[in-house]
């Protein structure tokens, strides 16, 4: 019973792309370590999950136990090399960890997982210039790696280099053109950069992506990401009306900007019924 429960939980965590370290370790570590041989290939995957949970919680004794079992079963495995690097990151100096990753990359320059770990260490140790250089080379080599482009955009944003962040995000939009959350991130980055017409354009794209399948979008209460996008439309259009500034990207301002601002106000207010907590705050904000 405990084994079946462990398998179900660990499978669910993988499906949700969640480490759930505390639950994984406290509820299932002992079961997995005792019974992994009964699980076939799933047993090794479970051991890897327990290893990561143990590292997260500082239970390095159990992490080492899992790592030793995996190393014995898969000698020379690139996946195990990544786990070895993660284990080193927990206790070893960053210079030693980077040296370990460099050695692996010399043997196989196309080892994407190790390359990502190296970039992570560089960023964590505040070697931002080196991290950007490595990440730029990485996305040039693995162009379709969306996470790599997102990481590059995040680094640029953290350094207030929003033009470069937008350039990185533009590649994300090409690679994941059906994901409205990435378009929303682009819109909000453009807003932070001060390019209000560009931000407005992409907030409207998000609105369209969220509501295009609705039979009667005008009379349907906005929910989820659509609410955030409409708030972005309201914020951008209002500021453009009050203080129109040239767009750094050359994006044109809609001629119907006043009507658009009014529509955004109506849609934002429609998202909050009179019973919703915070409605008074939203009404005050929308009328400002």
PDB file of C-alpha atoms in Angstrom:
ATOM      1  CA  UNK A   1       0.000   0.000   0.000  1.00  0.00           C
ATOM      2  CA  UNK A   2       2.784   2.403   0.923  1.00  0.00           C
ATOM      3  CA  UNK A   3       4.639   1.532  -2.275  1.00  0.00           C
ATOM      4  CA  UNK A   4       1.591   2.147  -4.469  1.00  0.00           C
ATOM      5  CA  UNK A   5       0.971   5.462  -2.715  1.00  0.00           C
ATOM      6  CA  UNK A   6       4.585   6.481  -3.249  1.00  0.00           C
ATOM      7  CA  UNK A   7       4.417   5.673  -6.959  1.00  0.00           C
ATOM      8  CA  UNK A   8       1.178   7.608  -7.396  1.00  0.00           C
ATOM      9  CA  UNK A   9       2.481  10.676  -5.566  1.00  0.00           C
ATOM     10  CA  UNK A  10       5.850  10.715  -7.312  1.00  0.00           C
ATOM     11  CA  UNK A  11       4.205  10.283 -10.708  1.00  0.00           C
ATOM     12  CA  UNK A  12       1.875  13.179  -9.938  1.00  0.00           C
ATOM     13  CA  UNK A  13       4.798  15.384  -8.908  1.00  0.00           C
ATOM     14  CA  UNK A  14       6.583  14.622 -12.179  1.00  0.00           C
ATOM     15  CA  UNK A  15       3.452  15.360 -14.192  1.00  0.00           C
ATOM     16  CA  UNK A  16       3.086  18.715 -12.441  1.00  0.00           C
ATOM     17  CA  UNK A  17       6.809  19.429 -12.818  1.00  0.00           C
ATOM     18  CA  UNK A  18       7.041  19.852  -9.050  1.00  0.00           C
ATOM     19  CA  UNK A  19       9.822  18.717  -6.735  1.00  0.00           C
ATOM     20  CA  UNK A  20       7.503  18.722  -3.673  1.00  0.00           C
ATOM     21  CA  UNK A  21      10.668  18.009  -1.728  1.00  0.00           C
ATOM     22  CA  UNK A  22       9.276  17.904   1.781  1.00  0.00           C
ATOM     23  CA  UNK A  23       6.423  15.552   0.948  1.00  0.00           C
ATOM     24  CA  UNK A  24       8.620  13.404  -1.282  1.00  0.00           C
ATOM     25  CA  UNK A  25      11.247  12.932   1.385  1.00  0.00           C
ATOM     26  CA  UNK A  26       9.148  12.687   4.520  1.00  0.00           C
ATOM     27  CA  UNK A  27       6.475  10.391   3.109  1.00  0.00           C
ATOM     28  CA  UNK A  28       8.295   8.294   0.552  1.00  0.00           C
ATOM     29  CA  UNK A  29      12.088   8.292   0.978  1.00  0.00           C
ATOM     30  CA  UNK A  30      12.278   5.230   3.215  1.00  0.00           C
ATOM     31  CA  UNK A  31       9.777   3.306   1.072  1.00  0.00           C
ATOM     32  CA  UNK A  32      11.643   4.031  -2.154  1.00  0.00           C
ATOM     33  CA  UNK A  33      15.047   3.168  -0.692  1.00  0.00           C
ATOM     34  CA  UNK A  34      13.726  -0.150   0.602  1.00  0.00           C
ATOM     35  CA  UNK A  35      11.705  -1.156  -2.445  1.00  0.00           C
ATOM     36  CA  UNK A  36      13.212   0.501  -5.532  1.00  0.00           C
ATOM     37  CA  UNK A  37      14.355  -2.878  -6.899  1.00  0.00           C
ATOM     38  CA  UNK A  38      10.724  -3.998  -7.114  1.00  0.00           C
ATOM     39  CA  UNK A  39       9.720  -1.110  -9.348  1.00  0.00           C
ATOM     40  CA  UNK A  40      11.742  -1.738 -12.481  1.00  0.00           C
ATOM     41  CA  UNK A  41      12.636   1.431 -14.371  1.00  0.00           C
ATOM     42  CA  UNK A  42      10.259   3.442 -12.196  1.00  0.00           C
ATOM     43  CA  UNK A  43      12.449   2.630  -9.219  1.00  0.00           C
ATOM     44  CA  UNK A  44      15.413   4.528 -10.638  1.00  0.00           C
ATOM     45  CA  UNK A  45      13.256   7.531 -11.468  1.00  0.00           C
ATOM     46  CA  UNK A  46      11.899   7.457  -7.923  1.00  0.00           C
ATOM     47  CA  UNK A  47      15.438   7.309  -6.525  1.00  0.00           C
ATOM     48  CA  UNK A  48      16.314  10.418  -8.515  1.00  0.00           C
ATOM     49  CA  UNK A  49      13.318  12.255  -7.086  1.00  0.00           C
ATOM     50  CA  UNK A  50      14.245  11.243  -3.548  1.00  0.00           C
ATOM     51  CA  UNK A  51      17.825  12.356  -4.210  1.00  0.00           C
ATOM     52  CA  UNK A  52      16.713  15.836  -5.271  1.00  0.00           C
ATOM     53  CA  UNK A  53      14.334  16.102  -2.322  1.00  0.00           C
ATOM     54  CA  UNK A  54      17.098  15.061   0.069  1.00  0.00           C
ATOM     55  CA  UNK A  55      19.459  17.697  -1.331  1.00  0.00           C
ATOM     56  CA  UNK A  56      16.764  20.358  -1.028  1.00  0.00           C
ATOM     57  CA  UNK A  57      16.190  19.459   2.624  1.00  0.00           C
ATOM     58  CA  UNK A  58      19.862  19.128   3.508  1.00  0.00           C
ATOM     59  CA  UNK A  59      19.650  15.369   4.108  1.00  0.00           C
ATOM     60  CA  UNK A  60      22.884  14.736   2.287  1.00  0.00           C
ATOM     61  CA  UNK A  61      23.324  11.301   3.861  1.00  0.00           C
ATOM     62  CA  UNK A  62      20.219  10.053   2.068  1.00  0.00           C
ATOM     63  CA  UNK A  63      21.162  11.983  -1.057  1.00  0.00           C
ATOM     64  CA  UNK A  64      24.517  10.188  -1.121  1.00  0.00           C
ATOM     65  CA  UNK A  65      22.787   6.847  -0.645  1.00  0.00           C
ATOM     66  CA  UNK A  66      20.557   7.483  -3.659  1.00  0.00           C
ATOM     67  CA  UNK A  67      23.434   8.829  -5.749  1.00  0.00           C
ATOM     68  CA  UNK A  68      25.621   5.802  -5.026  1.00  0.00           C
ATOM     69  CA  UNK A  69      22.863   3.430  -6.113  1.00  0.00           C
ATOM     70  CA  UNK A  70      22.273   5.385  -9.323  1.00  0.00           C
ATOM     71  CA  UNK A  71      26.001   5.620 -10.080  1.00  0.00           C
ATOM     72  CA  UNK A  72      26.430   1.877  -9.676  1.00  0.00           C
ATOM     73  CA  UNK A  73      23.477   1.160 -11.948  1.00  0.00           C
ATOM     74  CA  UNK A  74      24.298   3.774 -14.615  1.00  0.00           C
ATOM     75  CA  UNK A  75      28.073   4.319 -14.723  1.00  0.00           C
ATOM     76  CA  UNK A  76      29.074   7.117 -17.089  1.00  0.00           C
ATOM     77  CA  UNK A  77      25.503   8.355 -17.447  1.00  0.00           C
ATOM     78  CA  UNK A  78      25.161  12.047 -18.314  1.00  0.00           C
ATOM     79  CA  UNK A  79      22.036  12.189 -16.190  1.00  0.00           C
ATOM     80  CA  UNK A  80      23.931  10.873 -13.184  1.00  0.00           C
ATOM     81  CA  UNK A  81      26.717  13.378 -13.924  1.00  0.00           C
ATOM     82  CA  UNK A  82      24.139  16.136 -13.500  1.00  0.00           C
ATOM     83  CA  UNK A  83      23.091  14.682 -10.152  1.00  0.00           C
ATOM     84  CA  UNK A  84      26.731  14.480  -9.103  1.00  0.00           C
ATOM     85  CA  UNK A  85      27.118  18.154  -9.964  1.00  0.00           C
ATOM     86  CA  UNK A  86      24.025  19.067  -7.962  1.00  0.00           C
ATOM     87  CA  UNK A  87      25.422  17.153  -5.004  1.00  0.00           C
ATOM     88  CA  UNK A  88      28.734  19.023  -5.305  1.00  0.00           C
ATOM     89  CA  UNK A  89      26.911  22.355  -5.443  1.00  0.00           C
ATOM     90  CA  UNK A  90      25.503  21.616  -1.997  1.00  0.00           C
ATOM     91  CA  UNK A  91      28.886  21.451  -0.240  1.00  0.00           C
ATOM     92  CA  UNK A  92      31.796  22.205  -2.565  1.00  0.00           C
ATOM     93  CA  UNK A  93      33.269  25.619  -3.510  1.00  0.00           C
ATOM     94  CA  UNK A  94      31.777  27.038  -6.729  1.00  0.00           C
ATOM     95  CA  UNK A  95      35.201  27.010  -8.402  1.00  0.00           C
ATOM     96  CA  UNK A  96      35.459  23.250  -7.911  1.00  0.00           C
ATOM     97  CA  UNK A  97      31.943  22.705  -9.225  1.00  0.00           C
ATOM     98  CA  UNK A  98      32.645  24.827 -12.305  1.00  0.00           C
ATOM     99  CA  UNK A  99      35.822  22.870 -12.915  1.00  0.00           C
ATOM    100  CA  UNK A 100      33.811  19.635 -12.776  1.00  0.00           C
ATOM    101  CA  UNK A 101      31.291  20.995 -15.283  1.00  0.00           C
ATOM    102  CA  UNK A 102      34.036  22.292 -17.577  1.00  0.00           C
ATOM    103  CA  UNK A 103      35.638  18.852 -17.662  1.00  0.00           C
ATOM    104  CA  UNK A 104      32.348  17.270 -18.661  1.00  0.00           C
ATOM    105  CA  UNK A 105      31.756  19.908 -21.340  1.00  0.00           C
ATOM    106  CA  UNK A 106      35.227  19.348 -22.756  1.00  0.00           C
ATOM    107  CA  UNK A 107      34.302  15.705 -23.202  1.00  0.00           C
ATOM    108  CA  UNK A 108      30.904  16.573 -24.701  1.00  0.00           C
ATOM    109  CA  UNK A 109      30.246  20.195 -25.639  1.00  0.00           C
ATOM    110  CA  UNK A 110      26.632  19.327 -26.524  1.00  0.00           C
ATOM    111  CA  UNK A 111      25.744  18.273 -22.984  1.00  0.00           C
ATOM    112  CA  UNK A 112      22.879  20.721 -22.514  1.00  0.00           C
ATOM    113  CA  UNK A 113      22.011  19.696 -18.958  1.00  0.00           C
ATOM    114  CA  UNK A 114      25.554  20.239 -17.689  1.00  0.00           C
ATOM    115  CA  UNK A 115      25.799  23.522 -19.582  1.00  0.00           C
ATOM    116  CA  UNK A 116      22.655  24.738 -17.833  1.00  0.00           C
ATOM    117  CA  UNK A 117      24.031  23.745 -14.430  1.00  0.00           C
ATOM    118  CA  UNK A 118      27.209  25.691 -15.160  1.00  0.00           C
ATOM    119  CA  UNK A 119      25.194  28.778 -16.093  1.00  0.00           C
ATOM    120  CA  UNK A 120      23.161  28.392 -12.910  1.00  0.00           C
ATOM    121  CA  UNK A 121      26.307  28.349 -10.773  1.00  0.00           C
ATOM    122  CA  UNK A 122      27.732  31.385 -12.570  1.00  0.00           C
ATOM    123  CA  UNK A 123      24.569  33.359 -11.979  1.00  0.00           C
ATOM    124  CA  UNK A 124      24.240  32.261  -8.373  1.00  0.00           C
ATOM    125  CA  UNK A 125      27.802  33.385  -7.656  1.00  0.00           C
ATOM    126  CA  UNK A 126      27.067  36.776  -9.269  1.00  0.00           C
ATOM    127  CA  UNK A 127      29.324  36.206 -12.279  1.00  0.00           C
ATOM    128  CA  UNK A 128      26.664  37.783 -14.445  1.00  0.00           C
ATOM    129  CA  UNK A 129      28.813  38.686 -17.447  1.00  0.00           C
ATOM    130  CA  UNK A 130      30.097  35.126 -17.709  1.00  0.00           C
ATOM    131  CA  UNK A 131      26.597  33.747 -17.230  1.00  0.00           C
ATOM    132  CA  UNK A 132      25.289  35.922 -20.074  1.00  0.00           C
ATOM    133  CA  UNK A 133      28.168  34.891 -22.339  1.00  0.00           C
ATOM    134  CA  UNK A 134      27.599  31.207 -21.633  1.00  0.00           C
ATOM    135  CA  UNK A 135      23.834  31.495 -21.982  1.00  0.00           C
ATOM    136  CA  UNK A 136      24.145  33.393 -25.260  1.00  0.00           C
ATOM    137  CA  UNK A 137      26.319  30.595 -26.614  1.00  0.00           C
ATOM    138  CA  UNK A 138      23.879  28.042 -25.243  1.00  0.00           C
ATOM    139  CA  UNK A 139      20.798  29.460 -26.995  1.00  0.00           C
ATOM    140  CA  UNK A 140      22.832  29.899 -30.164  1.00  0.00           C
ATOM    141  CA  UNK A 141      23.596  26.178 -30.005  1.00  0.00           C
ATOM    142  CA  UNK A 142      20.189  25.042 -28.749  1.00  0.00           C
ATOM    143  CA  UNK A 143      17.960  27.659 -30.340  1.00  0.00           C
ATOM    144  CA  UNK A 144      14.691  25.881 -29.566  1.00  0.00           C
ATOM    145  CA  UNK A 145      15.357  25.751 -25.809  1.00  0.00           C
ATOM    146  CA  UNK A 146      12.632  28.082 -24.534  1.00  0.00           C
ATOM    147  CA  UNK A 147      13.856  27.900 -20.937  1.00  0.00           C
ATOM    148  CA  UNK A 148      17.265  29.130 -22.053  1.00  0.00           C
ATOM    149  CA  UNK A 149      15.780  32.212 -23.716  1.00  0.00           C
ATOM    150  CA  UNK A 150      13.583  32.870 -20.679  1.00  0.00           C
ATOM    151  CA  UNK A 151      16.601  32.660 -18.401  1.00  0.00           C
ATOM    152  CA  UNK A 152      18.508  35.082 -20.622  1.00  0.00           C
ATOM    153  CA  UNK A 153      15.578  37.512 -20.578  1.00  0.00           C
ATOM    154  CA  UNK A 154      15.357  37.222 -16.797  1.00  0.00           C
ATOM    155  CA  UNK A 155      19.047  38.001 -16.364  1.00  0.00           C
ATOM    156  CA  UNK A 156      18.791  41.055 -18.614  1.00  0.00           C
ATOM    157  CA  UNK A 157      15.699  42.264 -16.735  1.00  0.00           C
ATOM    158  CA  UNK A 158      17.440  41.842 -13.390  1.00  0.00           C
ATOM    159  CA  UNK A 159      20.188  44.113 -14.737  1.00  0.00           C
ATOM    160  CA  UNK A 160      17.658  46.688 -16.028  1.00  0.00           C
ATOM    161  CA  UNK A 161      18.647  45.891 -19.615  1.00  0.00           C
ATOM    162  CA  UNK A 162      15.089  45.717 -20.886  1.00  0.00           C
ATOM    163  CA  UNK A 163      15.835  46.153 -24.583  1.00  0.00           C
ATOM    164  CA  UNK A 164      17.978  43.020 -24.503  1.00  0.00           C
ATOM    165  CA  UNK A 165      15.336  41.263 -22.401  1.00  0.00           C
ATOM    166  CA  UNK A 166      12.708  42.030 -25.038  1.00  0.00           C
ATOM    167  CA  UNK A 167      14.991  40.715 -27.750  1.00  0.00           C
ATOM    168  CA  UNK A 168      15.379  37.438 -25.862  1.00  0.00           C
ATOM    169  CA  UNK A 169      11.636  37.216 -25.244  1.00  0.00           C
ATOM    170  CA  UNK A 170      10.935  37.786 -28.929  1.00  0.00           C
ATOM    171  CA  UNK A 171      12.598  34.429 -29.600  1.00  0.00           C
ATOM    172  CA  UNK A 172      10.398  32.845 -26.934  1.00  0.00           C
ATOM    173  CA  UNK A 173       7.307  34.147 -28.726  1.00  0.00           C
ATOM    174  CA  UNK A 174       8.478  32.580 -31.972  1.00  0.00           C
ATOM    175  CA  UNK A 175       9.152  29.240 -30.305  1.00  0.00           C
ATOM    176  CA  UNK A 176       6.032  29.129 -28.128  1.00  0.00           C
ATOM    177  CA  UNK A 177       3.539  31.187 -30.073  1.00  0.00           C
ATOM    178  CA  UNK A 178       0.508  29.542 -28.433  1.00  0.00           C
ATOM    179  CA  UNK A 179       1.441  30.417 -24.847  1.00  0.00           C
ATOM    180  CA  UNK A 180      -0.304  33.639 -23.726  1.00  0.00           C
ATOM    181  CA  UNK A 181       1.748  33.838 -20.530  1.00  0.00           C
ATOM    182  CA  UNK A 182       4.897  34.527 -22.538  1.00  0.00           C
ATOM    183  CA  UNK A 183       3.125  37.300 -24.444  1.00  0.00           C
ATOM    184  CA  UNK A 184       2.034  38.749 -21.109  1.00  0.00           C
ATOM    185  CA  UNK A 185       5.630  38.655 -19.889  1.00  0.00           C
ATOM    186  CA  UNK A 186       6.709  40.470 -23.053  1.00  0.00           C
ATOM    187  CA  UNK A 187       3.995  43.107 -22.514  1.00  0.00           C
ATOM    188  CA  UNK A 188       4.984  43.712 -18.904  1.00  0.00           C
ATOM    189  CA  UNK A 189       8.672  43.906 -19.799  1.00  0.00           C
ATOM    190  CA  UNK A 190       7.862  46.475 -22.498  1.00  0.00           C
ATOM    191  CA  UNK A 191       5.882  48.448 -19.915  1.00  0.00           C
ATOM    192  CA  UNK A 192       8.813  48.400 -17.510  1.00  0.00           C
ATOM    193  CA  UNK A 193      11.059  49.548 -20.350  1.00  0.00           C
ATOM    194  CA  UNK A 194       8.765  52.547 -20.852  1.00  0.00           C
ATOM    195  CA  UNK A 195       7.545  51.540 -24.312  1.00  0.00           C
ATOM    196  CA  UNK A 196       3.840  51.973 -23.573  1.00  0.00           C
ATOM    197  CA  UNK A 197       2.520  51.536 -27.145  1.00  0.00           C
ATOM    198  CA  UNK A 198       4.426  48.258 -27.473  1.00  0.00           C
ATOM    199  CA  UNK A 199       3.178  47.098 -24.072  1.00  0.00           C
ATOM    200  CA  UNK A 200      -0.389  48.007 -25.036  1.00  0.00           C
ATOM    201  CA  UNK A 201      -0.118  46.080 -28.293  1.00  0.00           C
ATOM    202  CA  UNK A 202       0.980  42.901 -26.547  1.00  0.00           C
ATOM    203  CA  UNK A 203      -1.552  43.200 -23.733  1.00  0.00           C
ATOM    204  CA  UNK A 204      -4.206  43.305 -26.461  1.00  0.00           C
ATOM    205  CA  UNK A 205      -2.697  40.213 -28.063  1.00  0.00           C
ATOM    206  CA  UNK A 206      -3.036  38.408 -24.727  1.00  0.00           C
ATOM    207  CA  UNK A 207      -6.665  39.505 -24.463  1.00  0.00           C
ATOM    208  CA  UNK A 208      -7.322  38.115 -27.930  1.00  0.00           C
ATOM    209  CA  UNK A 209      -5.576  34.831 -27.117  1.00  0.00           C
ATOM    210  CA  UNK A 210      -7.604  34.425 -23.923  1.00  0.00           C
ATOM    211  CA  UNK A 211     -11.003  35.416 -25.298  1.00  0.00           C
ATOM    212  CA  UNK A 212     -11.003  34.514 -28.993  1.00  0.00           C
ATOM    213  CA  UNK A 213     -12.761  31.183 -28.386  1.00  0.00           C
ATOM    214  CA  UNK A 214     -15.585  32.705 -26.338  1.00  0.00           C
ATOM    215  CA  UNK A 215     -19.000  32.813 -28.002  1.00  0.00           C
ATOM    216  CA  UNK A 216     -19.854  36.192 -26.474  1.00  0.00           C
ATOM    217  CA  UNK A 217     -16.639  37.672 -25.105  1.00  0.00           C
ATOM    218  CA  UNK A 218     -18.145  41.119 -24.546  1.00  0.00           C
ATOM    219  CA  UNK A 219     -20.718  39.763 -22.104  1.00  0.00           C
ATOM    220  CA  UNK A 220     -18.518  37.111 -20.521  1.00  0.00           C
ATOM    221  CA  UNK A 221     -16.806  37.946 -17.262  1.00  0.00           C
ATOM    222  CA  UNK A 222     -13.005  38.023 -17.700  1.00  0.00           C
ATOM    223  CA  UNK A 223     -11.098  35.478 -15.646  1.00  0.00           C
ATOM    224  CA  UNK A 224      -7.527  34.411 -15.034  1.00  0.00           C
ATOM    225  CA  UNK A 225      -4.875  35.870 -17.288  1.00  0.00           C
ATOM    226  CA  UNK A 226      -7.458  37.884 -19.223  1.00  0.00           C
ATOM    227  CA  UNK A 227      -8.061  40.054 -16.143  1.00  0.00           C
ATOM    228  CA  UNK A 228      -4.379  40.824 -15.857  1.00  0.00           C
ATOM    229  CA  UNK A 229      -4.161  41.615 -19.563  1.00  0.00           C
ATOM    230  CA  UNK A 230      -7.157  43.965 -19.419  1.00  0.00           C
ATOM    231  CA  UNK A 231      -5.572  45.718 -16.445  1.00  0.00           C
ATOM    232  CA  UNK A 232      -2.468  46.147 -18.576  1.00  0.00           C
ATOM    233  CA  UNK A 233      -4.559  47.621 -21.398  1.00  0.00           C
ATOM    234  CA  UNK A 234      -6.191  50.019 -18.937  1.00  0.00           C
ATOM    235  CA  UNK A 235      -2.884  51.070 -17.397  1.00  0.00           C
ATOM    236  CA  UNK A 236      -1.087  51.582 -20.707  1.00  0.00           C
ATOM    237  CA  UNK A 237      -3.913  53.386 -22.482  1.00  0.00           C
ATOM    238  CA  UNK A 238      -4.495  55.702 -19.525  1.00  0.00           C
ATOM    239  CA  UNK A 239      -0.840  56.693 -19.338  1.00  0.00           C
ATOM    240  CA  UNK A 240      -0.628  57.184 -23.097  1.00  0.00           C
ATOM    241  CA  UNK A 241      -3.632  59.529 -22.948  1.00  0.00           C
ATOM    242  CA  UNK A 242      -2.140  61.525 -20.083  1.00  0.00           C
ATOM    243  CA  UNK A 243       1.401  61.689 -21.398  1.00  0.00           C
ATOM    244  CA  UNK A 244       2.011  60.383 -24.876  1.00  0.00           C
ATOM    245  CA  UNK A 245       5.677  59.556 -25.416  1.00  0.00           C
ATOM    246  CA  UNK A 246       7.340  58.190 -28.556  1.00  0.00           C
ATOM    247  CA  UNK A 247       7.640  54.430 -28.769  1.00  0.00           C
ATOM    248  CA  UNK A 248      11.237  53.208 -28.766  1.00  0.00           C
ATOM    249  CA  UNK A 249      10.132  50.356 -31.023  1.00  0.00           C
ATOM    250  CA  UNK A 250       8.179  52.628 -33.355  1.00  0.00           C
ATOM    251  CA  UNK A 251       4.869  51.027 -32.382  1.00  0.00           C
ATOM    252  CA  UNK A 252       1.908  53.171 -33.402  1.00  0.00           C
ATOM    253  CA  UNK A 253      -0.646  54.391 -30.868  1.00  0.00           C
ATOM    254  CA  UNK A 254      -4.200  53.242 -31.722  1.00  0.00           C
ATOM    255  CA  UNK A 255      -6.389  56.087 -32.998  1.00  0.00           C
ATOM    256  CA  UNK A 256      -9.225  54.889 -30.771  1.00  0.00           C
ATOM    257  CA  UNK A 257      -7.112  55.052 -27.624  1.00  0.00           C
ATOM    258  CA  UNK A 258      -9.830  56.781 -25.571  1.00  0.00           C
ATOM    259  CA  UNK A 259     -12.455  54.207 -26.501  1.00  0.00           C
ATOM    260  CA  UNK A 260      -9.956  51.456 -25.767  1.00  0.00           C
ATOM    261  CA  UNK A 261      -9.284  52.882 -22.323  1.00  0.00           C
ATOM    262  CA  UNK A 262     -13.014  52.983 -21.608  1.00  0.00           C
ATOM    263  CA  UNK A 263     -13.474  49.402 -22.803  1.00  0.00           C
ATOM    264  CA  UNK A 264     -10.607  48.230 -20.608  1.00  0.00           C
ATOM    265  CA  UNK A 265     -12.202  49.952 -17.618  1.00  0.00           C
ATOM    266  CA  UNK A 266     -15.501  48.177 -18.276  1.00  0.00           C
ATOM    267  CA  UNK A 267     -13.807  44.785 -18.667  1.00  0.00           C
ATOM    268  CA  UNK A 268     -11.761  45.166 -15.498  1.00  0.00           C
ATOM    269  CA  UNK A 269     -14.834  46.151 -13.489  1.00  0.00           C
ATOM    270  CA  UNK A 270     -16.776  43.266 -15.019  1.00  0.00           C
ATOM    271  CA  UNK A 271     -14.197  40.896 -13.579  1.00  0.00           C
ATOM    272  CA  UNK A 272     -15.190  41.923 -10.051  1.00  0.00           C
ATOM    273  CA  UNK A 273     -18.713  41.431  -8.787  1.00  0.00           C
ATOM    274  CA  UNK A 274     -20.046  43.473  -5.879  1.00  0.00           C
ATOM    275  CA  UNK A 275     -19.320  40.531  -3.571  1.00  0.00           C
ATOM    276  CA  UNK A 276     -15.668  40.225  -4.522  1.00  0.00           C
ATOM    277  CA  UNK A 277     -13.132  41.236  -1.912  1.00  0.00           C
ATOM    278  CA  UNK A 278     -11.116  44.164  -3.190  1.00  0.00           C
ATOM    279  CA  UNK A 279     -13.748  45.499  -5.593  1.00  0.00           C
ATOM    280  CA  UNK A 280     -13.697  48.930  -3.962  1.00  0.00           C
ATOM    281  CA  UNK A 281      -9.951  49.124  -4.513  1.00  0.00           C
ATOM    282  CA  UNK A 282     -10.334  48.125  -8.162  1.00  0.00           C
ATOM    283  CA  UNK A 283     -13.124  50.659  -8.727  1.00  0.00           C
ATOM    284  CA  UNK A 284     -10.972  53.398  -7.229  1.00  0.00           C
ATOM    285  CA  UNK A 285      -7.975  52.334  -9.338  1.00  0.00           C
ATOM    286  CA  UNK A 286     -10.014  52.139 -12.544  1.00  0.00           C
ATOM    287  CA  UNK A 287     -11.400  55.622 -11.974  1.00  0.00           C
ATOM    288  CA  UNK A 288      -8.049  57.237 -11.270  1.00  0.00           C
TER     289      UNK A 288
END
